[in-house]
CSV table of C-alpha atoms in Angstrom, one decimal:
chain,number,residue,atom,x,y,z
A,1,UNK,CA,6.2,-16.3,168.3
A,2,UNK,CA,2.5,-16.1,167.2
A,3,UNK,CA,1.8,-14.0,164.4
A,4,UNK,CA,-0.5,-12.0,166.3
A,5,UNK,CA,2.5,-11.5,168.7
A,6,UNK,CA,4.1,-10.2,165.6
A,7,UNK,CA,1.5,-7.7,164.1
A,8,UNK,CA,1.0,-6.4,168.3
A,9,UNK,CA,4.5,-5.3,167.8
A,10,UNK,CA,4.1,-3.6,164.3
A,11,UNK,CA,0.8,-1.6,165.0
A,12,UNK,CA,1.4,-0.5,168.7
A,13,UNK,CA,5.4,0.4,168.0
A,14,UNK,CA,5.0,-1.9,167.8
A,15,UNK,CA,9.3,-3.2,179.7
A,16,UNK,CA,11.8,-5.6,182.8
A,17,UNK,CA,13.0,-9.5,182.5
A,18,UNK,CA,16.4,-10.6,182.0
A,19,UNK,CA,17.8,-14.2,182.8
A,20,UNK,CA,18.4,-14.9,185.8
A,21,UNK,CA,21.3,-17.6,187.3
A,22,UNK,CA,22.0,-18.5,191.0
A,23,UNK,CA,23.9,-20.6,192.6
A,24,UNK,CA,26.4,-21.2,195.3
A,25,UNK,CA,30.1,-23.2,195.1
A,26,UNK,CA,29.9,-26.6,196.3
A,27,UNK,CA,32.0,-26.8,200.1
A,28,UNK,CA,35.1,-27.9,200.7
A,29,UNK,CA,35.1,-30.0,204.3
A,30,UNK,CA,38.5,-29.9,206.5
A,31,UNK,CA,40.0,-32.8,207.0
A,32,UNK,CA,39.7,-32.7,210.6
A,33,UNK,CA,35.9,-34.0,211.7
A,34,UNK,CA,35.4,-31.1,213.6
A,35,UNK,CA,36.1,-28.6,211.3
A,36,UNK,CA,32.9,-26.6,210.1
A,37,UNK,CA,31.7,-26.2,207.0
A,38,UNK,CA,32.3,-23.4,204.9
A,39,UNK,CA,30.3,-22.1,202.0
A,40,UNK,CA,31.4,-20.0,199.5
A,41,UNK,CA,28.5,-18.1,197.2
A,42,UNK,CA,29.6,-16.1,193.9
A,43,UNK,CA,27.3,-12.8,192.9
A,44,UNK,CA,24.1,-13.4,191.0
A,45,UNK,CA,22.7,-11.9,187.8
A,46,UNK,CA,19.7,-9.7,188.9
A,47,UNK,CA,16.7,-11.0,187.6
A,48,UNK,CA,15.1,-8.2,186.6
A,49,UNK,CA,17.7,-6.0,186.3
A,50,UNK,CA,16.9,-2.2,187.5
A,51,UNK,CA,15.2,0.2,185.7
A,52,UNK,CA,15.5,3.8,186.3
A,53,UNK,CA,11.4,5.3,186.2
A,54,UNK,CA,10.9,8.0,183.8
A,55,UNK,CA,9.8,11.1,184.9
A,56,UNK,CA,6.0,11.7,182.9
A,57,UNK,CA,5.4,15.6,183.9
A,58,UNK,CA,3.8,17.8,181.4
A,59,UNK,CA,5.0,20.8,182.7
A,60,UNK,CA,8.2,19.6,181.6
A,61,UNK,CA,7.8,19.4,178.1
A,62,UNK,CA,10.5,21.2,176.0
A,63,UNK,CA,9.1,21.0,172.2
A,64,UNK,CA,6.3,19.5,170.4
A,65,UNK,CA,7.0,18.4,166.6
A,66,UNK,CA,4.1,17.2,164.1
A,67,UNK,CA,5.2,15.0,161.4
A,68,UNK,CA,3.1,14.2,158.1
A,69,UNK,CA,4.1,10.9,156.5
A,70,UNK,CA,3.8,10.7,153.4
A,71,UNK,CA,1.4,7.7,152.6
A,72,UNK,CA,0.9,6.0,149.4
A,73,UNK,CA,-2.2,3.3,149.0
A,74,UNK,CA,0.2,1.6,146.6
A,75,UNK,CA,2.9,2.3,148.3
A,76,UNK,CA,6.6,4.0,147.9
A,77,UNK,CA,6.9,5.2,144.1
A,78,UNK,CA,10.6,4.1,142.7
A,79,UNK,CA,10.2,4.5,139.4
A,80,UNK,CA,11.6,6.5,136.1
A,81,UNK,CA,10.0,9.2,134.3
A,82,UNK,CA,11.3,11.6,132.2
A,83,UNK,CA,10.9,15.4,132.3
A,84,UNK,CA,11.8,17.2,129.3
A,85,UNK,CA,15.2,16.7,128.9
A,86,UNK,CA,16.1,14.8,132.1
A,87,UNK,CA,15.6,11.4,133.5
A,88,UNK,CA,13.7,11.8,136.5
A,89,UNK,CA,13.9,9.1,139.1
A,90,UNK,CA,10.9,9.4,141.8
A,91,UNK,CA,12.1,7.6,145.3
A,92,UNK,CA,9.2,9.0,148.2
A,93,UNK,CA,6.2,8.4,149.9
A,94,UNK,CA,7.3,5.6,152.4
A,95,UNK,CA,4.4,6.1,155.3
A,96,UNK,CA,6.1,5.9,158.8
A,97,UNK,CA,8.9,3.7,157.6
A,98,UNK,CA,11.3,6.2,155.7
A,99,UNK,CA,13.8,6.0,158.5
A,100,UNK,CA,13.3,2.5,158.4
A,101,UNK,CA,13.3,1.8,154.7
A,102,UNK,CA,15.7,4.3,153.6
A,103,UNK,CA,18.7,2.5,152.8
A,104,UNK,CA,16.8,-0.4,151.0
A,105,UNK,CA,15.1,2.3,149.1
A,106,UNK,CA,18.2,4.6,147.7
A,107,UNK,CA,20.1,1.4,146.7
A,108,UNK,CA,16.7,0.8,144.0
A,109,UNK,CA,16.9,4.4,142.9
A,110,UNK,CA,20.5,4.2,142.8
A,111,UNK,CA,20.3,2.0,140.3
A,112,UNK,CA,17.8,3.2,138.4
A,113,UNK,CA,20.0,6.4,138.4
A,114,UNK,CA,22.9,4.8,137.0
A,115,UNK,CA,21.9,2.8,134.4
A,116,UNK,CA,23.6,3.9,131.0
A,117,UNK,CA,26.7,5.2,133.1
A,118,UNK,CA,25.5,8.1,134.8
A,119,UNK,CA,27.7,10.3,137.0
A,120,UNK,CA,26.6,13.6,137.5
A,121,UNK,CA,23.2,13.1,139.9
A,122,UNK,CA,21.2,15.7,141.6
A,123,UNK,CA,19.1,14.8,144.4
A,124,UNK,CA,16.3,16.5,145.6
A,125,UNK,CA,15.1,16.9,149.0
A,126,UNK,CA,17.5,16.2,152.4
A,127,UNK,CA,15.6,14.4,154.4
A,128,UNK,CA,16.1,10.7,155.3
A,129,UNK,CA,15.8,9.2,152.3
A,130,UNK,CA,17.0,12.1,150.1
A,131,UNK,CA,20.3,12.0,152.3
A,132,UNK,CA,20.5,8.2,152.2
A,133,UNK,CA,19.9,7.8,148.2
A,134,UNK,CA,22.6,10.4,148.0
A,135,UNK,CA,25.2,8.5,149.8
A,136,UNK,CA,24.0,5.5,148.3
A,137,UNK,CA,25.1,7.3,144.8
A,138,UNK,CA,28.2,8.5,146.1
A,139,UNK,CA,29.5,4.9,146.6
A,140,UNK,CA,28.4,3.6,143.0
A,141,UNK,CA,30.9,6.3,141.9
A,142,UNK,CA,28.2,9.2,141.5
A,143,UNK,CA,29.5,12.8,142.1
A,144,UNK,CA,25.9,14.0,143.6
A,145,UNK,CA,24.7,17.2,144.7
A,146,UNK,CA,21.5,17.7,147.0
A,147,UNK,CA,19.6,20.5,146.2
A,148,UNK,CA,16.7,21.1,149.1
A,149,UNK,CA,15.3,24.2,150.5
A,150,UNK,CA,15.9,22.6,154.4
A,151,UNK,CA,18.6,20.6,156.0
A,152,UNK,CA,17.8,17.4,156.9
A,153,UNK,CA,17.8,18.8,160.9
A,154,UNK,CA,15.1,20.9,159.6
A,155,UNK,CA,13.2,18.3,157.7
A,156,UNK,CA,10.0,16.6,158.9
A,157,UNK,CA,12.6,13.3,159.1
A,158,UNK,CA,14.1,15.0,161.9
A,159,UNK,CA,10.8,14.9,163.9
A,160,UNK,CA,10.1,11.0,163.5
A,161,UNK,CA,10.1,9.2,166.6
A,162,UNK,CA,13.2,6.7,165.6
A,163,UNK,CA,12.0,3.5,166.0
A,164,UNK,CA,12.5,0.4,163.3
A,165,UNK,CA,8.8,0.7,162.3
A,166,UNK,CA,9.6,-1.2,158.4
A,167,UNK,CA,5.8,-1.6,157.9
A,168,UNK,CA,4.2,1.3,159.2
A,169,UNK,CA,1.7,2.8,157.2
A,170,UNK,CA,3.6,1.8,154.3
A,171,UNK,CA,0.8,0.9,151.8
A,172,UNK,CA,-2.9,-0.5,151.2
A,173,UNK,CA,-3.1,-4.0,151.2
A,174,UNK,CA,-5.9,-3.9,148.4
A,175,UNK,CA,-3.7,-1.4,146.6
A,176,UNK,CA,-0.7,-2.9,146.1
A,177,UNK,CA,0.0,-5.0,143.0
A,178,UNK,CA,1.5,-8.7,143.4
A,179,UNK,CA,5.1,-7.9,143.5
A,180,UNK,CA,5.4,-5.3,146.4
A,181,UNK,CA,5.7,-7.9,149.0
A,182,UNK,CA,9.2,-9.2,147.6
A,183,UNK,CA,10.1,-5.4,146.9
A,184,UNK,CA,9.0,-4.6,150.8
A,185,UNK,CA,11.2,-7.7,152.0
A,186,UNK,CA,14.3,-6.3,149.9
A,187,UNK,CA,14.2,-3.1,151.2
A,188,UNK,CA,13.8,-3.9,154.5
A,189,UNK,CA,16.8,-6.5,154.7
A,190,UNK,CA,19.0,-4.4,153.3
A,191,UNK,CA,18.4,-1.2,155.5
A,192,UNK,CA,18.3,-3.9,159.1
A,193,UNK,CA,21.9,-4.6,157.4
A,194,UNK,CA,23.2,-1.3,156.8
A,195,UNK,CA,21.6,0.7,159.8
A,196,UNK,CA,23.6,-2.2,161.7
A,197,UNK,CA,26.9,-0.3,160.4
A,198,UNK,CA,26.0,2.2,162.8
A,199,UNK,CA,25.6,0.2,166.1
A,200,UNK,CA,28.6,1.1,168.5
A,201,UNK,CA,29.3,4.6,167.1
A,202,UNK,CA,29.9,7.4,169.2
A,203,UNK,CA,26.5,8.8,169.8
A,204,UNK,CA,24.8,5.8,169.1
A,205,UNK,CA,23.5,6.3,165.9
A,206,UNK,CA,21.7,3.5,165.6
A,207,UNK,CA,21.3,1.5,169.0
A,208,UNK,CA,18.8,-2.0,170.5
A,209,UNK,CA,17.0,-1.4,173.5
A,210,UNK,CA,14.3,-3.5,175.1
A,211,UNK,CA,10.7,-1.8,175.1
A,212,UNK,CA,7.8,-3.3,177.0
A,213,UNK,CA,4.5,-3.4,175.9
A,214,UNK,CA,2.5,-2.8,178.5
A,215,UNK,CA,-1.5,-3.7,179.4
A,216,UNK,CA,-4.4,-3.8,182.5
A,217,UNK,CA,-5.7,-6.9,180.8
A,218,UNK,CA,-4.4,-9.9,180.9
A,219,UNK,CA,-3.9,-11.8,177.2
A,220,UNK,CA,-2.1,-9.6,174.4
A,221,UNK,CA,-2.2,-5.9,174.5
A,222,UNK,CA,-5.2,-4.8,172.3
A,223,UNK,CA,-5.1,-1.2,170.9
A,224,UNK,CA,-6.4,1.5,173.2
A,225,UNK,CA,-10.3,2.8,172.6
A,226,UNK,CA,-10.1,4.7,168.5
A,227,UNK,CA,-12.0,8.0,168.2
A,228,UNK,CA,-15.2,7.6,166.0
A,229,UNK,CA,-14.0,7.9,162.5
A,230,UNK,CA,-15.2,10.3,160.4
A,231,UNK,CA,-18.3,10.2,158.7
A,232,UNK,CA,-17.6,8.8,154.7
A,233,UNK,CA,-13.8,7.8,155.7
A,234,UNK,CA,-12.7,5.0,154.5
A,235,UNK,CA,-10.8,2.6,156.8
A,236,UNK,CA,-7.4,1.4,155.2
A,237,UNK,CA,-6.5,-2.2,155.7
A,238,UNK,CA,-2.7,-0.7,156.2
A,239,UNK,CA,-0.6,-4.1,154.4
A,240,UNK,CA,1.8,-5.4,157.7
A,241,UNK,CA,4.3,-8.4,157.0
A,242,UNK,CA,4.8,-9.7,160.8
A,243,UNK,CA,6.3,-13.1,160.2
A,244,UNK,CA,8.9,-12.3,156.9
A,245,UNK,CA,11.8,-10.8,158.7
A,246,UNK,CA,11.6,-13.6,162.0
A,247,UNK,CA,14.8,-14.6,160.7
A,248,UNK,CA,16.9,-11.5,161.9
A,249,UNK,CA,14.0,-9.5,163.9
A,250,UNK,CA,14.6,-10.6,167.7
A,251,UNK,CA,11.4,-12.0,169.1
A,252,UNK,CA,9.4,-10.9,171.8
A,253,UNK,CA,8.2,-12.8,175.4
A,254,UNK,CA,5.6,-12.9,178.0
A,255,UNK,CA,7.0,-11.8,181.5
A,256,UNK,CA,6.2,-13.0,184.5
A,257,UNK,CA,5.1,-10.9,187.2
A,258,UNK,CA,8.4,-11.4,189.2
A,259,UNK,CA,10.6,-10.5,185.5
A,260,UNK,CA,9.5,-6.4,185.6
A,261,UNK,CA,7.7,-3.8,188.3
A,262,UNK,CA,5.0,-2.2,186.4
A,263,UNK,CA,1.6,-2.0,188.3
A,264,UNK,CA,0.0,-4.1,184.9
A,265,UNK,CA,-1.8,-7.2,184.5
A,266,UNK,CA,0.6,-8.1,180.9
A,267,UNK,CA,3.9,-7.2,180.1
A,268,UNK,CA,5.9,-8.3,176.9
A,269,UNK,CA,9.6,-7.5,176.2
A,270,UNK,CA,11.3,-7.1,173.0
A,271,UNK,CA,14.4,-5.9,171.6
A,272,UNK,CA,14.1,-2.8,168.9
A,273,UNK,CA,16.2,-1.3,167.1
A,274,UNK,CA,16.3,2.7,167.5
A,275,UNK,CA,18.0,5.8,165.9
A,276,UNK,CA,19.0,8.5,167.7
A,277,UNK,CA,17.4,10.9,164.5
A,278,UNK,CA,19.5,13.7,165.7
A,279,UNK,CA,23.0,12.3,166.1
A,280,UNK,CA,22.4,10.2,163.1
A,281,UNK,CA,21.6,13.1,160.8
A,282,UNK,CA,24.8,15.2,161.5
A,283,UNK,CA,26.5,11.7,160.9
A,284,UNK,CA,24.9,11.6,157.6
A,285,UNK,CA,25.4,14.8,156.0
A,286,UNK,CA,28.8,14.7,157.5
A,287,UNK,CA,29.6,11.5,155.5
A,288,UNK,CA,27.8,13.1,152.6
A,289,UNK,CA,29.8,16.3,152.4
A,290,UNK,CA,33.3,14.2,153.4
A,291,UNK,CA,32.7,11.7,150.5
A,292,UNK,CA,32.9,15.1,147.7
A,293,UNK,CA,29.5,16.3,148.3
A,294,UNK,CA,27.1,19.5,148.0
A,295,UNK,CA,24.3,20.9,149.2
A,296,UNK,CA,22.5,23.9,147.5
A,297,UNK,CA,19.8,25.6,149.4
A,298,UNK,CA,16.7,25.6,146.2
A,299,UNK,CA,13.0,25.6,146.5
A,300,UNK,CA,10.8,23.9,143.6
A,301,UNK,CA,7.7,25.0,142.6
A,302,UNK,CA,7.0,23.0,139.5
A,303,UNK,CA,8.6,20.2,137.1
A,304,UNK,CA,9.6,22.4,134.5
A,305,UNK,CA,12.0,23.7,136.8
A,306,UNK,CA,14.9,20.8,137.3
A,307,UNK,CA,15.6,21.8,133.3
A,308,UNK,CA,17.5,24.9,135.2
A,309,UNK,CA,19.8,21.5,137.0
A,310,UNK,CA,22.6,21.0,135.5
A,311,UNK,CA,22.7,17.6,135.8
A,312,UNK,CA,20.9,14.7,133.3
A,313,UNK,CA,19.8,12.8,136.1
A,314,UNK,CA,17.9,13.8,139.1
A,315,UNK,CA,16.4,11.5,141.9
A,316,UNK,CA,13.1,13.5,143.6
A,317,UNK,CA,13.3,12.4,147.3
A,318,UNK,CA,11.0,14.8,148.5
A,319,UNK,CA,8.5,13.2,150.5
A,320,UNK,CA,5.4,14.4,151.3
A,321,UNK,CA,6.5,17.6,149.3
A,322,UNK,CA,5.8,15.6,146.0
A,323,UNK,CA,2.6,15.7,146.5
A,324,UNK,CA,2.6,19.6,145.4
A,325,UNK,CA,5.8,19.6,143.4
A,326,UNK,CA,4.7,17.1,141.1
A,327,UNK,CA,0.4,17.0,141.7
A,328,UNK,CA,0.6,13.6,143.2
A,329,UNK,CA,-2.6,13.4,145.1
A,330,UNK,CA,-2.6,9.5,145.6
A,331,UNK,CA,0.7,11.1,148.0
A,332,UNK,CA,-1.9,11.4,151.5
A,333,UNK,CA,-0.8,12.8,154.5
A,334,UNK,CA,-0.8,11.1,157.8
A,335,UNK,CA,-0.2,13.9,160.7
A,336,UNK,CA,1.6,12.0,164.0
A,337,UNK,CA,2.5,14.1,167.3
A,338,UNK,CA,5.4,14.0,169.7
A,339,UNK,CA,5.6,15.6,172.8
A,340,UNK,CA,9.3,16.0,174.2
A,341,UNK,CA,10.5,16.1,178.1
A,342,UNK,CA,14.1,16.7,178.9
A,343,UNK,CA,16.8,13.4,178.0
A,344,UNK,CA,17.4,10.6,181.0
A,345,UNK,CA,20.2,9.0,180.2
A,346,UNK,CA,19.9,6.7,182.6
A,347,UNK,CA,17.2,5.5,181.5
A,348,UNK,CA,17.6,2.4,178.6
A,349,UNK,CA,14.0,1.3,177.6
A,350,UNK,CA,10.9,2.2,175.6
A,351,UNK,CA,7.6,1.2,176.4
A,352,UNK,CA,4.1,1.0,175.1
A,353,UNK,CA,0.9,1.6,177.7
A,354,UNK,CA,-2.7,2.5,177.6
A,355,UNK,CA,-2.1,4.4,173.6
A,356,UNK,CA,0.5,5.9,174.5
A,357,UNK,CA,4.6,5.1,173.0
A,358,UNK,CA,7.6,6.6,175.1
A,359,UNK,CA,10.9,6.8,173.4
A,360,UNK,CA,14.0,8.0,175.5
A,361,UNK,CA,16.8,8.8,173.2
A,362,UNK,CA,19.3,11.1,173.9
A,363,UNK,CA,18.2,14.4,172.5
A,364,UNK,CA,14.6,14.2,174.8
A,365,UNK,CA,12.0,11.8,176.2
A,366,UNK,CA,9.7,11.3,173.7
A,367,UNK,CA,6.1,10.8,174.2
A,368,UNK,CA,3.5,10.0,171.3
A,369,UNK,CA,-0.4,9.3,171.7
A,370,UNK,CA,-1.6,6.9,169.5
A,371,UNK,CA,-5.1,5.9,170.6
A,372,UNK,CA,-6.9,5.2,167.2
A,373,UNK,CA,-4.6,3.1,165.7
A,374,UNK,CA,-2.8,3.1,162.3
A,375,UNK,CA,-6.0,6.2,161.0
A,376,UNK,CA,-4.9,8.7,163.7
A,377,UNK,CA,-4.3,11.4,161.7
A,378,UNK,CA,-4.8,10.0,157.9
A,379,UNK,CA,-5.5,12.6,155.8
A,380,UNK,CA,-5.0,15.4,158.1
A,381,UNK,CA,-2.2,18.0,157.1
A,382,UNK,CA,-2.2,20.0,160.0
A,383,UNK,CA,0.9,20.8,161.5
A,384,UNK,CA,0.2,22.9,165.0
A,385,UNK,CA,0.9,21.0,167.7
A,386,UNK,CA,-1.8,20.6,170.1
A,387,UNK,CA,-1.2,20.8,173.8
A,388,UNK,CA,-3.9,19.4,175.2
A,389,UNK,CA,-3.3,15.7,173.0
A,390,UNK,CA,0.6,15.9,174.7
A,391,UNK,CA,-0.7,16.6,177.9
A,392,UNK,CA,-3.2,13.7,178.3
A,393,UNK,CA,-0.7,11.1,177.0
A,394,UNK,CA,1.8,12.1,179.4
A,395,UNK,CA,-0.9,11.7,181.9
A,396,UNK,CA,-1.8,8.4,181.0
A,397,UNK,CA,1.8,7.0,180.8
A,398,UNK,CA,2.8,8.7,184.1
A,399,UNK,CA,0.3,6.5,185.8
A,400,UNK,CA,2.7,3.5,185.4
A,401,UNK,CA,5.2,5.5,188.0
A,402,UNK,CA,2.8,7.1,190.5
């Protein structure tokens, strides 16, 4: 796969085709010369297998959920500091890959945690790293207590579209020193191979379906037509490692136009892994509280305040909420919209078209408009949805089934 393949994958979330086999049982002849011929034929594979259409209605739309991620030009911060008497470790601002990174991330933190033999550990924040890096704790032999003023259902983790997006808006590629590559890499590796834990489960945690990236052009997919930017804003060079996880990433392929039945001039098929945010969040907090631990409903307001925990160590997993907790302005906010229609389950694919992502999962049909790239939405921290952006990219994916 190209590496420009690649990178199409990562910045457009970056669907039919199968393999197809025929064939027919050789005849057996009678003895007798007269005898006819007889032909036997076994079933054949379906080449491209059906695909149930998704039903694009705006006046079906059940919720709409704005998400800020929490960017950092330098990327994630997991590193020690110490506030007055405790040992502060920071583990947040992970872009549109916390999902993704989350696992990679607590096991770093949860080792900062521990050194010098560590056991009591509070963790703030419940979303998906917070929850994660708690869990990560409890397993080093931690007893850990979350203390967050939401539940992670609550959280603005719970309104992420689910999708294995490991490089998404996770840092500046001018900003980041020498070393965060090799970090990046270890974090992703080691969530792919702990999110994998949860393929199978009831509820399908964590599941692979194919998703088909879609285009009226022939060639690969380009991104659809960016607003203008705003006057004075800078444009980030967003850092993307397409070729560094080929090794356990599957790759994606060119269909034919007799391998899928959208109305498009290019179509591409690939296999992504996907959480199902909602059952995987109960799963997580379940495992959290099973394993021996709590969660205490507390609100921050400024550092001097985790000398009321009484626990030494403390691991702030708060996301974009560090930004005011702690004055971390180089924490920006990135605003992303989803709109949701009822759940299909029949229907097992995701697809890309015309700026627009769709993501069936179990709890909804989601639908997300992302014409203007990897900027849509950089620095805004506006959370009200707006109806009239979910409408028109419902409008323009619903023209692949009408």
């Amino acid at each position: 796969m190209t590496p420009s393949a690649q990178t199409s994958r990562r910045v457009l979330l970056s669907g039919l085709g199968g393999l197809g086999l025929s064939g027919a049982l050789s005849a057996c002849a009678s003895t007798a010369p007269s005898a006819p011929v007889l032909a036997a034929s076994r079933p054949r594979f379906l080449a491209p297998a059906p695909l149930a259409p998704l039903r694009l209605d705006a006046r079906l739309i059940t919720r709409t959920t704005v998400c800020l991620r929490p960017f950092r030009a330098a990327g994630p911060r997991i590193e020690v500091e110490p506030v007055g008497d405790k040992r502060v470790v920071h583990n947040y601002g992970h872009g549109g890959s916390g999902w993704s990174l989350s696992w990679g991330s607590a096991a770093i933190a949860a080792a900062y945690a521990m050194q010098g033999g560590t056991r009591e550990v509070a963790v703030i924040g419940c979303g998906a790293i917070g929850i994660t890096t708690a869990i990560t704790l409890q397993r080093a032999g931690a007893k850990v207590t979350i203390y967050a003023s939401e539940r992670l259902p609550e959280s603005r983790s719970a309104r992420a579209s689910g999708m294995w997006t490991p490089d998404s808006r996770i840092a500046d590629a001018d900003r980041v020193d020498g070393g965060f590559p090799t970090l990046w890499e270890r974090m992703a590796r080691l969530s792919w191979a702990r999110h994998q834990t949860y393929v199978g489960l009831p509820g399908e945690p964590v599941s692979f379906l194919d998703r088909y990236i879609l285009a009226d052009a022939a060639g690969p997919p380009k991104p659809a037509a960016a607003p203008r930017p705003e006057t004075g804003r800078k444009e980030i060079r967003f850092a993307i490692y397409p070729n560094v996880l080929g090794d356990i990433v599957p790759y994606s392929r060119q269909l034919t136009p007799d391998e899928h039945p959208f109305p498009v001039a290019s179509a591409r098929r690939m296999t992504q892994m996907q959480f199902n945010v909602a059952d995987l969040a109960e799963r997580l907090t379940t495992e959290f509280l099973r394993e021996g631990g709590r969660i205490e409903t507390r609100t921050f307001h400024a550092p001097a305040e985790l000398a009321t925990l009484p626990q030494p160590v403390i691991v702030n997993c708060t996301g974009y909420g560090a930004r005011a907790l702690f004055g971390d302005d180089s924490v920006v906010p990135v605003r992303g919209q989803i709109a949701w229609l009822p759940p299909q389950p029949e229907v097992r694919y995701s697809l890309y078209y015309n700026g627009v992502s769709v993501i069936p999962r179990p709890d909804g049909v989601g639908v997300q408009g992302l014409r203007g790239g990897d900027m849509l939405g950089y620095g805004d921290d506006d959370e009200t949805p707006d109806r009239a952006d979910a409408e028109a990219a419902i409008a323009r994916a619903a023209s692949l089934f009408t």
